[in-house]
GROMACS .gro file of C-alpha atoms in nm:
model
  494
    1MET     CA    1   4.874   3.116  -3.231
    2ASP     CA    2   5.022   2.852  -3.405
    3THR     CA    3   5.040   2.751  -3.796
    4GLU     CA    4   4.839   2.435  -3.696
    5SER     CA    5   4.609   2.630  -3.436
    6LYS     CA    6   4.612   2.871  -3.639
    7GLY     CA    7   4.462   2.642  -3.939
    8LEU     CA    8   4.152   2.505  -3.718
    9PHE     CA    9   4.079   2.832  -3.606
   10ASP     CA   10   3.999   2.920  -3.971
   11THR     CA   11   3.784   2.541  -3.993
   12LEU     CA   12   3.600   2.585  -3.680
   13LYS     CA   13   3.455   2.966  -3.750
   14PRO     CA   14   3.259   2.925  -4.042
   15ILE     CA   15   3.097   2.694  -3.836
   16CYS     CA   16   3.111   2.808  -3.409
   17VAL     CA   17   2.982   3.168  -3.571
   18PRO     CA   18   2.663   3.099  -3.725
   19LEU     CA   19   2.607   2.853  -3.448
   20LEU     CA   20   2.614   3.155  -3.222
   21LYS     CA   21   2.347   3.244  -3.369
   22ASN     CA   22   2.093   2.989  -3.414
   23SER     CA   23   2.129   2.882  -3.071
   24ARG     CA   24   1.853   2.994  -2.903
   25LEU     CA   25   1.597   2.684  -3.064
   26THR     CA   26   1.294   2.791  -3.227
   27PRO     CA   27   1.154   2.530  -3.420
   28GLU     CA   28   1.377   2.715  -3.677
   29THR     CA   29   1.721   2.755  -3.522
   30ILE     CA   30   1.705   2.388  -3.493
   31PRO     CA   31   1.751   2.221  -3.900
   32ASN     CA   32   2.037   2.466  -3.870
   33ALA     CA   33   2.189   2.405  -3.467
   34ALA     CA   34   2.130   2.041  -3.571
   35ASN     CA   35   2.354   2.027  -3.868
   36LEU     CA   36   2.665   2.281  -3.796
   37LEU     CA   37   2.657   2.077  -3.483
   38THR     CA   38   2.799   1.793  -3.667
   39ASP     CA   39   2.947   1.985  -3.872
   40LEU     CA   40   3.207   2.004  -3.529
   41LEU     CA   41   3.216   1.682  -3.450
   42GLN     CA   42   3.353   1.598  -3.794
   43VAL     CA   43   3.592   1.817  -3.715
   44LEU     CA   44   3.696   1.777  -3.318
   45LYS     CA   45   3.713   1.401  -3.380
   46PRO     CA   46   4.023   1.366  -3.574
   47ILE     CA   47   4.193   1.517  -3.295
   48SER     CA   48   4.041   1.449  -2.997
   49THR     CA   49   4.259   1.160  -2.831
   50PRO     CA   50   4.608   1.334  -2.806
   51ARG     CA   51   4.688   1.485  -2.533
   52LEU     CA   52   4.684   1.845  -2.499
   53ALA     CA   53   4.627   1.901  -2.905
   54LEU     CA   54   4.376   2.186  -2.850
   55PRO     CA   55   4.522   2.450  -2.708
   56GLU     CA   56   4.292   2.721  -2.428
   57GLY     CA   57   4.191   2.968  -2.631
   58LEU     CA   58   4.022   2.695  -2.884
   59ILE     CA   59   3.859   2.511  -2.643
   60HIS     CA   60   3.695   2.771  -2.511
   61TYR     CA   61   3.661   2.974  -2.839
   62ILE     CA   62   3.433   2.561  -2.947
   63PHE     CA   63   3.278   2.578  -2.595
   64PHE     CA   64   3.134   2.967  -2.642
   65PRO     CA   65   2.806   2.856  -2.862
   66ILE     CA   66   2.769   2.557  -2.693
   67SER     CA   67   2.719   2.732  -2.350
   68GLY     CA   68   2.516   2.982  -2.562
   69ILE     CA   69   2.266   2.682  -2.646
   70ILE     CA   70   2.273   2.544  -2.259
   71ARG     CA   71   2.216   2.870  -2.103
   72GLN     CA   72   1.916   3.045  -2.339
   73ASN     CA   73   1.796   2.697  -2.321
   74ASP     CA   74   1.552   2.539  -2.128
   75SER     CA   75   1.802   2.129  -2.059
   76THR     CA   76   1.427   1.961  -2.079
   77THR     CA   77   1.402   2.142  -2.411
   78ILE     CA   78   1.670   2.069  -2.570
   79PRO     CA   79   1.570   1.794  -2.825
   80ASP     CA   80   1.740   1.392  -2.799
   81HIS     CA   81   1.861   1.454  -3.121
   82ILE     CA   82   2.053   1.851  -3.010
   83MET     CA   83   2.181   1.729  -2.697
   84GLU     CA   84   2.289   1.412  -2.819
   85ARG     CA   85   2.526   1.638  -3.044
   86ILE     CA   86   2.672   1.876  -2.752
   87ILE     CA   87   2.738   1.630  -2.542
   88ASP     CA   88   2.958   1.454  -2.761
   89ILE     CA   89   3.150   1.741  -2.810
   90ILE     CA   90   3.168   1.871  -2.462
   91THR     CA   91   3.314   1.487  -2.451
   92ILE     CA   92   3.573   1.517  -2.688
   93LEU     CA   93   3.661   1.893  -2.506
   94LEU     CA   94   3.765   1.674  -2.257
   95GLN     CA   95   4.054   1.518  -2.410
   96SER     CA   96   4.208   1.826  -2.389
   97TRP     CA   97   4.014   2.024  -2.137
   98TRP     CA   98   4.058   1.858  -1.775
   99TRP     CA   99   4.322   1.965  -1.788
  100ILE     CA  100   4.324   2.333  -1.735
  101ILE     CA  101   3.938   2.283  -1.652
  102GLU     CA  102   3.805   2.555  -1.356
  103PRO     CA  103   3.636   2.315  -1.033
  104ALA     CA  104   3.321   2.548  -1.108
  105MET     CA  105   3.256   2.477  -1.497
  106ARG     CA  106   3.347   2.087  -1.348
  107ARG     CA  107   3.043   2.113  -1.110
  108THR     CA  108   2.889   2.294  -1.359
  109LEU     CA  109   2.943   1.943  -1.712
  110VAL     CA  110   2.800   1.642  -1.389
  111ASN     CA  111   2.527   1.876  -1.352
  112PHE     CA  112   2.393   1.938  -1.735
  113SER     CA  113   2.506   1.613  -1.804
  114SER     CA  114   2.311   1.419  -1.524
  115ARG     CA  115   1.964   1.616  -1.627
  116CYS     CA  116   2.011   1.345  -1.918
  117LEU     CA  117   1.977   1.054  -1.652
  118PRO     CA  118   1.708   0.902  -1.479
  119SER     CA  119   1.630   1.078  -1.207
  120GLY     CA  120   1.420   0.807  -1.006
  121ASP     CA  121   1.095   1.070  -0.998
  122ARG     CA  122   0.829   1.076  -1.249
  123SER     CA  123   0.711   1.364  -1.144
  124VAL     CA  124   1.049   1.509  -1.285
  125ASN     CA  125   1.134   1.280  -1.549
  126GLY     CA  126   0.826   1.089  -1.706
  127THR     CA  127   0.825   0.812  -1.975
  128GLU     CA  128   0.745   1.094  -2.187
  129ASN     CA  129   0.990   1.318  -2.133
  130GLN     CA  130   1.285   1.059  -2.054
  131ARG     CA  131   1.566   1.097  -2.319
  132HIS     CA  132   1.682   0.845  -2.601
  133GLU     CA  133   1.825   0.575  -2.492
  134GLU     CA  134   2.147   0.673  -2.766
  135THR     CA  135   2.111   1.100  -2.506
  136GLN     CA  136   2.196   0.836  -2.181
  137LEU     CA  137   2.406   0.653  -2.318
  138ALA     CA  138   2.630   0.979  -2.379
  139ALA     CA  139   2.558   1.132  -2.077
  140VAL     CA  140   2.784   0.860  -1.965
  141ARG     CA  141   3.017   0.906  -2.115
  142CYS     CA  142   3.027   1.287  -2.034
  143LEU     CA  143   3.070   1.193  -1.711
  144TRP     CA  144   3.328   0.912  -1.775
  145GLU     CA  145   3.555   1.171  -1.928
  146ILE     CA  146   3.474   1.493  -1.680
  147LEU     CA  147   3.549   1.213  -1.324
  148ARG     CA  148   3.763   0.976  -1.470
  149ASP     CA  149   4.246   1.088  -1.411
  150HIS     CA  150   4.349   1.151  -1.731
  151SER     CA  151   4.684   1.142  -1.573
  152LEU     CA  152   4.624   0.800  -1.572
  153ASP     CA  153   4.642   0.811  -1.981
  154ASP     CA  154   4.990   0.694  -1.981
  155GLY     CA  155   4.881   0.394  -1.775
  156THR     CA  156   4.608   0.080  -1.813
  157PRO     CA  157   4.291   0.229  -1.942
  158GLU     CA  158   4.162  -0.114  -1.735
  159GLU     CA  159   4.365   0.115  -1.399
  160ASP     CA  160   4.173   0.448  -1.581
  161LYS     CA  161   3.839   0.286  -1.583
  162ILE     CA  162   3.852   0.167  -1.206
  163ILE     CA  163   3.947   0.472  -1.049
  164ALA     CA  164   3.665   0.697  -1.240
  165ALA     CA  165   3.422   0.387  -1.126
  166GLN     CA  166   3.462   0.507  -0.774
  167LYS     CA  167   3.545   0.940  -0.845
  168ILE     CA  168   3.146   0.863  -0.946
  169LEU     CA  169   3.034   0.645  -0.655
  170GLU     CA  170   3.121   0.989  -0.519
  171ALA     CA  171   3.037   1.237  -0.786
  172LYS     CA  172   2.764   1.421  -0.516
  173ALA     CA  173   2.547   1.522  -0.885
  174ILE     CA  174   2.407   1.246  -0.932
  175SER     CA  175   2.123   1.108  -0.817
  176PRO     CA  176   2.151   0.746  -0.678
  177PRO     CA  177   1.940   0.579  -0.910
  178GLN     CA  178   2.167   0.782  -1.185
  179LEU     CA  179   2.418   0.646  -1.035
  180VAL     CA  180   2.268   0.292  -1.079
  181PHE     CA  181   2.133   0.399  -1.452
  182ILE     CA  182   2.532   0.468  -1.495
  183LEU     CA  183   2.650   0.195  -1.274
  184THR     CA  184   2.455  -0.051  -1.508
  185ASN     CA  185   2.592   0.080  -1.846
  186GLY     CA  186   2.940   0.059  -1.732
  187VAL     CA  187   2.951  -0.231  -1.489
  188LYS     CA  188   2.981  -0.545  -1.824
  189ILE     CA  189   3.320  -0.299  -1.934
  190LEU     CA  190   3.398  -0.270  -1.580
  191THR     CA  191   3.357  -0.666  -1.523
  192ALA     CA  192   3.554  -0.678  -1.750
  193VAL     CA  193   3.813  -0.537  -1.627
  194ALA     CA  194   3.780  -0.736  -1.395
  195LEU     CA  195   3.750  -1.095  -1.495
  196LEU     CA  196   4.160  -0.934  -1.675
  197SER     CA  197   4.272  -0.908  -1.306
  198LEU     CA  198   4.213  -1.358  -1.267
  199HIS     CA  199   4.445  -1.449  -1.610
  200GLY     CA  200   4.760  -1.223  -1.462
  201VAL     CA  201   4.665  -0.847  -1.497
  202ASP     CA  202   4.845  -0.717  -1.173
  203GLY     CA  203   4.885  -0.407  -1.159
  204ILE     CA  204   4.435  -0.420  -1.193
  205SER     CA  205   4.383  -0.639  -0.976
  206LYS     CA  206   4.609  -0.341  -0.773
  207SER     CA  207   4.387  -0.087  -0.881
  208ILE     CA  208   4.076  -0.271  -0.724
  209SER     CA  209   4.237  -0.360  -0.432
  210HIS     CA  210   4.277  -0.038  -0.348
  211VAL     CA  211   3.962   0.086  -0.404
  212LEU     CA  212   3.744  -0.189  -0.177
  213GLY     CA  213   4.068  -0.197   0.080
  214PRO     CA  214   4.150   0.056   0.397
  215ASN     CA  215   4.278   0.281   0.179
  216GLY     CA  216   3.988   0.337  -0.125
  217GLY     CA  217   3.736   0.567   0.014
  218ILE     CA  218   3.409   0.295   0.069
  219GLU     CA  219   3.350   0.542   0.422
  220LYS     CA  220   3.281   0.848   0.148
  221TRP     CA  221   3.176   0.671  -0.164
  222GLY     CA  222   2.963   0.374   0.022
  223TRP     CA  223   2.697   0.602   0.097
  224ASN     CA  224   2.554   0.655  -0.285
  225LEU     CA  225   2.587   0.366  -0.405
  226LEU     CA  226   2.276   0.226  -0.118
  227GLU     CA  227   2.123   0.456  -0.178
  228GLY     CA  228   2.064   0.341  -0.540
  229LEU     CA  229   2.052  -0.006  -0.448
  230GLU     CA  230   1.683   0.048  -0.359
  231LEU     CA  231   1.493  -0.395  -0.346
  232GLY     CA  232   1.288  -0.534  -0.257
  233THR     CA  233   1.138  -0.875  -0.297
  234PRO     CA  234   0.985  -1.002  -0.663
  235ASN     CA  235   0.547  -1.038  -0.692
  236VAL     CA  236   0.652  -1.379  -0.641
  237PHE     CA  237   0.479  -1.624  -0.422
  238TYR     CA  238   0.717  -1.954  -0.336
  239THR     CA  239   0.558  -2.284  -0.200
  240THR     CA  240   0.749  -2.457  -0.007
  241PRO     CA  241   0.748  -2.804   0.144
  242ASP     CA  242   0.520  -2.946   0.411
  243ALA     CA  243   0.773  -2.856   0.744
  244ASP     CA  244   0.785  -3.173   0.835
  245VAL     CA  245   0.896  -3.350   0.505
  246PHE     CA  246   1.174  -3.187   0.436
  247LEU     CA  247   1.338  -3.166   0.760
  248LEU     CA  248   1.306  -3.546   0.780
  249GLN     CA  249   1.467  -3.640   0.373
  250SER     CA  250   1.789  -3.817   0.423
  251GLY     CA  251   1.906  -3.764   0.007
  252PRO     CA  252   2.030  -3.512  -0.011
  253SER     CA  253   1.928  -3.222  -0.243
  254ASP     CA  254   2.128  -3.141  -0.553
  255ASN     CA  255   1.992  -2.851  -0.786
  256ILE     CA  256   1.968  -2.483  -0.472
  257THR     CA  257   1.729  -2.295  -0.594
  258PHE     CA  258   1.803  -1.909  -0.368
  259PRO     CA  259   1.461  -1.705  -0.452
  260TYR     CA  260   1.642  -1.333  -0.673
  261PHE     CA  261   1.545  -0.993  -0.551
  262HIS     CA  262   1.387  -0.675  -0.720
  263MET     CA  263   1.549  -0.403  -0.790
  264LYS     CA  264   1.366  -0.084  -0.790
  265HIS     CA  265   1.540   0.160  -0.998
  266VAL     CA  266   1.691  -0.141  -1.284
  267PRO     CA  267   1.349  -0.379  -1.343
  268ASP     CA  268   1.537  -0.523  -1.639
  269SER     CA  269   1.600  -0.843  -1.449
  270GLY     CA  270   1.962  -0.870  -1.730
  271ALA     CA  271   2.058  -0.537  -1.551
  272GLN     CA  272   1.986  -0.698  -1.215
  273ALA     CA  273   2.231  -0.987  -1.323
  274THR     CA  274   2.498  -0.721  -1.483
  275VAL     CA  275   2.501  -0.502  -1.108
  276ALA     CA  276   2.560  -0.887  -0.876
  277ASN     CA  277   2.855  -1.014  -1.172
  278PHE     CA  278   2.994  -0.660  -1.124
  279PHE     CA  279   3.029  -0.728  -0.775
  280ARG     CA  280   3.121  -1.065  -0.765
  281SER     CA  281   3.375  -0.960  -1.017
  282TRP     CA  282   3.593  -0.707  -0.792
  283GLY     CA  283   3.558  -0.908  -0.526
  284ALA     CA  284   3.682  -1.181  -0.673
  285ALA     CA  285   3.976  -0.941  -0.786
  286ALA     CA  286   4.041  -0.807  -0.518
  287GLY     CA  287   4.032  -1.064  -0.291
  288ASP     CA  288   4.144  -1.076   0.020
  289GLU     CA  289   4.128  -0.694   0.054
  290ALA     CA  290   3.772  -0.663  -0.017
  291LEU     CA  291   3.747  -0.776   0.359
  292PHE     CA  292   3.783  -0.484   0.463
  293SER     CA  293   3.468  -0.332   0.196
  294VAL     CA  294   3.238  -0.585   0.335
  295GLU     CA  295   3.257  -0.558   0.686
  296TRP     CA  296   3.233  -0.201   0.663
  297LEU     CA  297   2.884  -0.222   0.459
  298VAL     CA  298   2.785  -0.566   0.711
  299SER     CA  299   2.853  -0.271   1.057
  300TYR     CA  300   2.703  -0.036   0.888
  301ALA     CA  301   2.376  -0.269   0.846
  302SER     CA  302   2.394  -0.386   1.204
  303LYS     CA  303   2.258  -0.100   1.254
  304GLY     CA  304   1.885  -0.169   1.114
  305SER     CA  305   1.739  -0.254   0.885
  306ASN     CA  306   1.595  -0.012   0.636
  307THR     CA  307   1.650   0.027   0.320
  308THR     CA  308   1.932   0.114   0.266
  309GLU     CA  309   2.109  -0.146   0.521
  310VAL     CA  310   1.968  -0.429   0.336
  311SER     CA  311   2.148  -0.232   0.024
  312ALA     CA  312   2.438  -0.227   0.239
  313LEU     CA  313   2.363  -0.677   0.275
  314TRP     CA  314   2.277  -0.752  -0.044
  315CYS     CA  315   2.616  -0.673  -0.207
  316ALA     CA  316   2.844  -0.757   0.122
  317SER     CA  317   2.660  -1.042   0.041
  318ARG     CA  318   2.809  -1.046  -0.345
  319LEU     CA  319   3.175  -0.897  -0.243
  320LEU     CA  320   3.180  -1.273  -0.088
  321GLU     CA  321   3.016  -1.450  -0.302
  322GLY     CA  322   3.308  -1.312  -0.567
  323ILE     CA  323   3.550  -1.343  -0.289
  324CYS     CA  324   3.551  -1.688  -0.209
  325GLY     CA  325   3.459  -1.753  -0.578
  326GLN     CA  326   3.132  -1.954  -0.502
  327THR     CA  327   2.759  -1.769  -0.623
  328LEU     CA  328   2.456  -1.888  -0.380
  329GLY     CA  329   2.192  -2.115  -0.648
  330GLU     CA  330   2.480  -2.167  -0.916
  331THR     CA  331   2.471  -2.568  -0.975
  332ASN     CA  332   2.742  -2.776  -1.031
  333GLN     CA  333   3.038  -2.472  -1.058
  334LYS     CA  334   3.347  -2.531  -0.997
  335LYS     CA  335   3.502  -2.475  -0.612
  336ARG     CA  336   3.735  -2.136  -0.767
  337ILE     CA  337   3.994  -2.122  -0.469
  338GLU     CA  338   4.104  -2.492  -0.330
  339ASN     CA  339   4.293  -2.324  -0.027
  340TYR     CA  340   4.079  -1.989   0.135
  341SER     CA  341   4.286  -1.796   0.354
  342THR     CA  342   4.291  -1.782   0.795
  343ARG     CA  343   4.216  -1.389   0.751
  344LEU     CA  344   3.871  -1.542   0.528
  345LYS     CA  345   3.860  -1.749   0.806
  346GLN     CA  346   3.846  -1.528   1.030
  347HIS     CA  347   3.556  -1.309   0.864
  348ALA     CA  348   3.365  -1.598   0.793
  349ARG     CA  349   3.402  -1.701   1.225
  350TRP     CA  350   3.306  -1.368   1.347
  351LEU     CA  351   3.031  -1.256   1.046
  352SER     CA  352   2.849  -1.553   1.094
  353LYS     CA  353   2.873  -1.484   1.542
  354LEU     CA  354   2.754  -1.109   1.468
  355ILE     CA  355   2.469  -1.166   1.187
  356SER     CA  356   2.341  -1.499   1.507
  357SER     CA  357   2.333  -1.183   1.752
  358LEU     CA  358   2.177  -0.965   1.504
  359TRP     CA  359   1.940  -1.230   1.537
  360GLU     CA  360   1.881  -1.193   1.826
  361GLN     CA  361   1.796  -0.821   1.866
  362ASP     CA  362   1.535  -0.799   1.655
  363HIS     CA  363   1.389  -1.106   1.746
  364GLU     CA  364   1.372  -0.914   2.064
  365THR     CA  365   1.259  -0.547   1.859
  366GLU     CA  366   0.979  -0.803   1.661
  367ASP     CA  367   0.802  -0.994   1.989
  368GLU     CA  368   0.781  -0.594   2.176
  369ASN     CA  369   0.656  -0.511   1.830
  370ILE     CA  370   0.416  -0.752   1.864
  371GLY     CA  371   0.283  -0.719   2.149
  372GLY     CA  372   0.284  -0.331   2.159
  373HIS     CA  373   0.067  -0.459   1.830
  374ALA     CA  374  -0.090  -0.685   2.045
  375ARG     CA  375  -0.201  -0.398   2.265
  376HIS     CA  376  -0.393  -0.146   2.074
  377GLU     CA  377  -0.536  -0.370   1.859
  378GLU     CA  378  -0.704  -0.478   2.193
  379ARG     CA  379  -0.829  -0.141   2.271
  380ASP     CA  380  -0.959  -0.058   1.906
  381GLY     CA  381  -1.160  -0.314   1.979
  382ASN     CA  382  -1.301  -0.163   2.269
  383GLN     CA  383  -1.353   0.120   2.022
  384LEU     CA  384  -1.481   0.001   1.749
  385VAL     CA  385  -1.752  -0.183   1.915
  386GLU     CA  386  -1.847   0.107   2.193
  387HIS     CA  387  -2.215   0.282   2.024
  388VAL     CA  388  -2.184   0.657   2.026
  389LYS     CA  389  -2.384   0.932   1.807
  390GLY     CA  390  -2.323   1.244   1.766
  391PHE     CA  391  -1.987   1.493   1.608
  392GLN     CA  392  -1.753   1.228   1.878
  393GLN     CA  393  -1.825   0.887   1.629
  394ILE     CA  394  -1.725   1.145   1.347
  395GLU     CA  395  -1.395   1.185   1.541
  396LYS     CA  396  -1.365   0.772   1.559
  397LEU     CA  397  -1.407   0.741   1.205
  398LEU     CA  398  -1.112   0.988   1.157
  399ASP     CA  399  -0.816   0.811   1.393
  400LEU     CA  400  -0.879   0.485   1.215
  401GLY     CA  401  -0.835   0.689   0.909
  402LYS     CA  402  -0.547   0.783   1.041
  403ARG     CA  403  -0.463   0.489   1.216
  404ALA     CA  404  -0.467   0.300   0.800
  405LYS     CA  405  -0.083   0.498   0.687
  406PRO     CA  406   0.065   0.310   1.024
  407SER     CA  407  -0.057  -0.005   0.877
  408ASN     CA  408   0.106   0.052   0.578
  409GLN     CA  409   0.397   0.214   0.688
  410ALA     CA  410   0.470  -0.104   0.891
  411ALA     CA  411   0.374  -0.303   0.580
  412LEU     CA  412   0.676  -0.094   0.441
  413ARG     CA  413   0.862  -0.197   0.748
  414GLU     CA  414   0.807  -0.572   0.742
  415GLN     CA  415   0.903  -0.593   0.385
  416GLN     CA  416   1.284  -0.456   0.419
  417ARG     CA  417   1.252  -0.659   0.791
  418VAL     CA  418   1.201  -1.024   0.584
  419LEU     CA  419   1.512  -0.838   0.280
  420TYR     CA  420   1.771  -0.811   0.583
  421ARG     CA  421   1.698  -1.175   0.693
  422ALA     CA  422   1.733  -1.323   0.374
  423LEU     CA  423   2.052  -1.110   0.305
  424SER     CA  424   2.107  -1.221   0.652
  425LEU     CA  425   2.090  -1.571   0.575
  426HIS     CA  426   2.306  -1.544   0.235
  427LEU     CA  427   2.593  -1.442   0.442
  428LEU     CA  428   2.579  -1.800   0.665
  429ALA     CA  429   2.593  -1.910   0.436
  430LEU     CA  430   2.797  -1.781   0.179
  431SER     CA  431   3.053  -1.839   0.533
  432SER     CA  432   2.929  -2.193   0.543
  433SER     CA  433   3.186  -2.202   0.186
  434ILE     CA  434   3.428  -2.075   0.323
  435LEU     CA  435   3.394  -2.228   0.725
  436GLU     CA  436   3.320  -2.563   0.536
  437ASN     CA  437   3.357  -2.861   0.802
  438ARG     CA  438   3.414  -2.635   1.027
  439PHE     CA  439   3.129  -2.491   1.010
  440SER     CA  440   3.001  -2.721   1.249
  441ALA     CA  441   3.122  -2.525   1.542
  442MET     CA  442   2.964  -2.205   1.424
  443LEU     CA  443   2.580  -2.403   1.422
  444LEU     CA  444   2.508  -2.363   1.776
  445GLN     CA  445   2.452  -1.964   1.688
  446ALA     CA  446   2.333  -2.042   1.270
  447LEU     CA  447   2.128  -2.223   1.347
  448TYR     CA  448   1.843  -2.054   1.512
  449PRO     CA  449   1.795  -1.783   1.251
  450ILE     CA  450   1.777  -2.058   0.954
  451LEU     CA  451   1.512  -2.264   1.144
  452HIS     CA  452   1.313  -2.018   1.292
  453SER     CA  453   1.324  -1.828   0.914
  454PHE     CA  454   1.198  -2.163   0.806
  455VAL     CA  455   0.902  -2.177   0.943
  456SER     CA  456   0.834  -1.772   0.785
  457THR     CA  457   0.467  -1.718   0.722
  458ASP     CA  458   0.664  -1.525   0.510
  459SER     CA  459   0.708  -1.766   0.188
  460PHE     CA  460   1.036  -1.524   0.033
  461LEU     CA  461   1.240  -1.594   0.355
  462SER     CA  462   1.101  -1.947   0.455
  463ALA     CA  463   1.252  -2.041   0.077
  464THR     CA  464   1.552  -1.878   0.131
  465ALA     CA  465   1.604  -2.010   0.482
  466GLN     CA  466   1.512  -2.399   0.343
  467SER     CA  467   1.779  -2.341  -0.026
  468THR     CA  468   2.018  -2.140   0.251
  469LEU     CA  469   1.960  -2.513   0.545
  470LEU     CA  470   2.037  -2.686   0.192
  471HIS     CA  471   2.342  -2.558   0.101
  472VAL     CA  472   2.502  -2.485   0.457
  473THR     CA  473   2.408  -2.936   0.513
  474GLN     CA  474   2.729  -2.957   0.217
  475ALA     CA  475   2.910  -2.767   0.264
  476SER     CA  476   2.994  -2.879   0.559
  477GLY     CA  477   2.988  -3.197   0.520
  478TYR     CA  478   2.656  -3.333   0.608
  479ALA     CA  479   2.376  -3.628   0.372
  480SER     CA  480   2.110  -3.436   0.456
  481PRO     CA  481   1.958  -3.162   0.691
  482ALA     CA  482   1.827  -3.397   0.873
  483ASN     CA  483   2.154  -3.568   1.006
  484LEU     CA  484   2.240  -3.219   1.046
  485LEU     CA  485   1.966  -3.145   1.267
  486LEU     CA  486   2.025  -3.452   1.468
  487SER     CA  487   2.374  -3.443   1.524
  488ASN     CA  488   2.306  -3.101   1.657
  489PHE     CA  489   1.951  -3.093   1.809
  490ASP     CA  490   2.016  -2.995   2.126
  491TYR     CA  491   2.101  -2.641   1.932
  492ALA     CA  492   1.813  -2.697   1.706
  493LEU     CA  493   1.645  -2.770   2.037
  494GLY     CA  494   1.728  -2.463   2.182
   0.00000   0.00000   0.00000
């Protein structure tokens, strides 16, 4: 042991030895453990930055009493102030430890830190058991340190954050709600990083392009992301004007507002906007390279209209907003990109055709379901008017109870179908922004989904269709929805 390490060992010994003796947390030992952990942090902070500042022997010596606390106590019973200090110490150790840490220990630390984050399961992590915000943020910093690529420390910190984000998305030990929590607390940094690329920092743009491009592994980290971003409709009723009056109005609309989506695991509207801006900023930074991720997301969504498929369409829409420099619903926004690439225009044509074909398939399935539902109702009605006595009547009542549960499931499926269609309209609107007056050629396929949704009994979908029609009208160069419909009367009539 060199002289410097010997001096550090002599400083640490009076802290680590009593900390090990107080590792079993009780009302009597908690104050001592808290003070010793604070002392340990004060010793470690000045030496936390240089690469390999701590030799392996000292790392294990420091971690030994920490592991004693972890082993001897249920993680849910460790007080927040103790847990936060433990995680901060681990985070500092990782500055040197990351280079030599065993894979099994890496997984252990990921699991331990993840337990401090919201689980999304109220029975496991209710309000009374949820960690303090500072403790949760400490866990996010620790996960960041575990999963980021420290070999990039000689490069730019911004590129490092991008790779760390990809590793966090791939980490299977982190549940979807925890993943969203991490993103919500980390996207402000990542968004700022992406915006730097728009001001000439080429290295960052290349790193983001790699993550979102063909070699970025979205087929690996995309699953965690889609499971975490579960969407719903807000508890709001949207009022829309009379269809005949709206469709025949001759003047343009200056204010186009798209209904917003609700994120199940991100209840705060500000945090939801932050997540959306993250996707936009990364789409803007990667440019056309991000079209690979958009295509993967939309292709995945084409397999159905369940929660993950809906999430895929939402992510694709936000990325595409960044790529084309247009945000749906924002007024008086300047067009960031003057001339769209041929590749982006081809992608917009492909997207318009695919969305329209998916809509037709979904409509056919809906017709089949409605027909089947009507036949079931007819049979159920016949059963309800029968006058039956005895046990058979009880069986009829039990049958009604069995039918009640599927009806709730049917309502959830219908909500997802509404979200799926609304987000499909987002992609059509964005495609019109890219193609501009050339989108008129796509109206043969694209007009039906818009008008079909416009007359929907669901106010959320109808309001989204109204905004989409106004957006397409302006993007395509028509003076009003009436002019657009009259110019494409055959399509609308069909």
